[in-house]
Coordinates of C-alpha atoms in Angstrom, one line a residue:
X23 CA 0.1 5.5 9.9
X24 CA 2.7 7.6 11.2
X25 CA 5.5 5.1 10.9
X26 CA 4.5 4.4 7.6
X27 CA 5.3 8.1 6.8
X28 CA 8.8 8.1 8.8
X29 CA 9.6 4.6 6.7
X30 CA 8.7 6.9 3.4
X31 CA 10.2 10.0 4.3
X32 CA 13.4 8.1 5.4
X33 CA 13.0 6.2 1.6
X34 CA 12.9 9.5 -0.1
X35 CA 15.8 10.5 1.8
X36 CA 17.5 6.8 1.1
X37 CA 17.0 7.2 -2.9
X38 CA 17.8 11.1 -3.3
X39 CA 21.4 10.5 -1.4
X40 CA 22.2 8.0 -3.5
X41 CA 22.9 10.2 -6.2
X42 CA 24.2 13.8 -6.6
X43 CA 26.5 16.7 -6.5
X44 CA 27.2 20.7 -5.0
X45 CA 23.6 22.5 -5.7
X46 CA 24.7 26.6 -5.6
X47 CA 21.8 28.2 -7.1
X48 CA 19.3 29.6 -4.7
X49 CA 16.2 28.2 -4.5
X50 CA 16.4 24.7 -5.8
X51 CA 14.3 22.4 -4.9
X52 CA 15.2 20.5 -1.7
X53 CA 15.5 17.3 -3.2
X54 CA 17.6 18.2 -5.8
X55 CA 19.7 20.0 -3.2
X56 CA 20.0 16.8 -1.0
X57 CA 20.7 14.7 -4.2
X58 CA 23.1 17.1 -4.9
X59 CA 25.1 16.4 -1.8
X60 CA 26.6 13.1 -2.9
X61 CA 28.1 13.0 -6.5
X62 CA 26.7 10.6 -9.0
X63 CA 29.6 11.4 -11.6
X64 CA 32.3 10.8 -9.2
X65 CA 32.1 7.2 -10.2
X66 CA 32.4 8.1 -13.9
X67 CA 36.2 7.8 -15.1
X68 CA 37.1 11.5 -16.2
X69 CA 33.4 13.0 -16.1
X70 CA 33.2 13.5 -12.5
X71 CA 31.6 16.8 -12.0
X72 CA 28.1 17.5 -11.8
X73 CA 27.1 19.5 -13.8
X74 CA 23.0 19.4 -13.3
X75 CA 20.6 17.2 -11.4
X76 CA 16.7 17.6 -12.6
X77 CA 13.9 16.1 -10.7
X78 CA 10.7 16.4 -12.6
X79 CA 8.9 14.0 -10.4
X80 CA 8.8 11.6 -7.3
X81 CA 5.5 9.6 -6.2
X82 CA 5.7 7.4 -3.1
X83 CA 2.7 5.5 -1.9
X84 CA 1.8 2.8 0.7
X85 CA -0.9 0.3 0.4
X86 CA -0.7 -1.9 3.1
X87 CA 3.0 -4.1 3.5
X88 CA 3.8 -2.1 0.5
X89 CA 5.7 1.5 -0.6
X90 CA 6.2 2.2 -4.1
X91 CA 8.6 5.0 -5.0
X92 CA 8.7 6.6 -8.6
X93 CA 11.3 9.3 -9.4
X94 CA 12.1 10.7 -12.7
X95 CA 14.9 13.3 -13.6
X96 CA 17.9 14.3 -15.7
X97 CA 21.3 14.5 -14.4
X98 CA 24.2 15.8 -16.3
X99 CA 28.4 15.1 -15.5
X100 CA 31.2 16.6 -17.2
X101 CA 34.9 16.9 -17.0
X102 CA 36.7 19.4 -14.7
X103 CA 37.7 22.4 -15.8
X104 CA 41.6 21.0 -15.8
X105 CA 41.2 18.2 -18.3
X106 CA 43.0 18.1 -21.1
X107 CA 40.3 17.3 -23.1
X108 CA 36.5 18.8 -22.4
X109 CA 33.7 16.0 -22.5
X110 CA 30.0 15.8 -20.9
X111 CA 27.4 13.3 -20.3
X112 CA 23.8 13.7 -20.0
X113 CA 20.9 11.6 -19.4
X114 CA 16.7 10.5 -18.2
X115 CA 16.4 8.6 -15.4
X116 CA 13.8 6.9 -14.2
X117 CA 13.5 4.3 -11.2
X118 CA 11.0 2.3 -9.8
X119 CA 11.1 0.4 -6.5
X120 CA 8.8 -1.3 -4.3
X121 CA 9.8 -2.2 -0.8
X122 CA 8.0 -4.5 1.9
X123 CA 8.2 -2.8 5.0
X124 CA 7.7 -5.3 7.3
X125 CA 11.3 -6.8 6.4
X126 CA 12.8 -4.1 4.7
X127 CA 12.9 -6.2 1.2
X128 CA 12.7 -5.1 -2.2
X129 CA 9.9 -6.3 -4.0
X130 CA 10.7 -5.0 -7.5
X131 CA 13.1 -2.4 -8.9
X132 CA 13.5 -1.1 -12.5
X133 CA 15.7 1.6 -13.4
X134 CA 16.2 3.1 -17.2
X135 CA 18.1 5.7 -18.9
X136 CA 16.7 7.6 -22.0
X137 CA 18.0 10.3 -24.3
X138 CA 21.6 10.3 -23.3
X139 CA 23.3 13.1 -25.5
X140 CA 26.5 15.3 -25.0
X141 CA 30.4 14.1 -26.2
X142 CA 30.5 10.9 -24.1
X143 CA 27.1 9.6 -24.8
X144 CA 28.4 6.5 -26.9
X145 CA 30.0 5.6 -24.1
X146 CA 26.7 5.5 -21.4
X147 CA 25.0 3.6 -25.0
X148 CA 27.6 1.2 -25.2
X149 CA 27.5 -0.1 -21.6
X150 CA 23.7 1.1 -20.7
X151 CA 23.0 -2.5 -19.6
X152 CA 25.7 -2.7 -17.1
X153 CA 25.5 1.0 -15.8
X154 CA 21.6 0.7 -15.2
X155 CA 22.0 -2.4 -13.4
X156 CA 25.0 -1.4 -10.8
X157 CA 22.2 2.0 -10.3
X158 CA 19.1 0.1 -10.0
X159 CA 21.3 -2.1 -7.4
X160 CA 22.6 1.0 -5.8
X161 CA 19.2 2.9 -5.3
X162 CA 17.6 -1.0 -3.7
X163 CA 20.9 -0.5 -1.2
X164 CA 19.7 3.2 -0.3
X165 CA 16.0 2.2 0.1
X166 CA 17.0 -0.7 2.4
X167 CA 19.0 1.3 4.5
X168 CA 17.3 4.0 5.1
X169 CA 14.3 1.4 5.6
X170 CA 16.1 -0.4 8.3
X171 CA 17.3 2.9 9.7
X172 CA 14.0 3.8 10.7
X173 CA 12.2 1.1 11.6
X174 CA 14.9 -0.4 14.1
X175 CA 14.3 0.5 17.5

């Protein structure tokens, strides 16, 4: 039982630093802090500041072979305070993965973005497809790692 909670905390750990950006304000939640660390925008051309992370949830269970890890949040990006022309990006996210942990495989994973608004939100419509599957893809590498990571002697 006690490795199956090291494999989920290490998951947690795995799918929060996949994404983020600086977290300042005191008191934020330590998951949004650690997501913070790594920046999710820095991969969008021109809106590569964070300018929010929101988690409003994360379940994780084991049953067996199996850990299932929900997480649903918001994130915003924008563009530095230099650029010639301001623009910001907001949007849900919600991911869904389940993981064997005898192997370290992913079983299923889902990822979707919802209500995307702000000045560059045609853009995040016109390729959702594409950006949802390099996430989804990116979250499963997290999950593995940080899987393997811990169970590795």
């Amino acid at each position: 039982m006690m490795r199956q909670v090291l494999v989920l905390l290490g998951l947690l750990s795995g799918l929060s630093a996949t994404y983020a950006a600086p977290a300042t304000a005191q008191g934020t939640p330590i998951l949004e802090a650690q997501i913070a660390q790594s920046n999710p925008c820095r991969g969008l051309p021109g809106l590569d500041n964070l300018d929010f992370i929101r988690i409003d949830s994360v379940v994780l269970t084991a049953s067996g072979d199996l850990m299932t890890g929900q997480t649903d949040g918001a994130i915003g990006c924008r563009t530095g305070s230099g650029a010639f022309l301001q623009s910001d990006l907001s949007a849900n996210i919600s991911v869904s993965i389940v993981l064997a942990l005898s192997n370290c495989s992913i079983q299923s994973a889902d990822l979707r973005i919802t209500n995307t608004q702000g000045s560059a939100a045609f853009l995040l419509d016109a390729f959702r497809a594409q950006a949802e599957a390099a996430l989804v893809n990116e979250f499963s590498s997290g999950a593995i790692d940080a899987c393997r990571s811990l169970t590795t002697p």
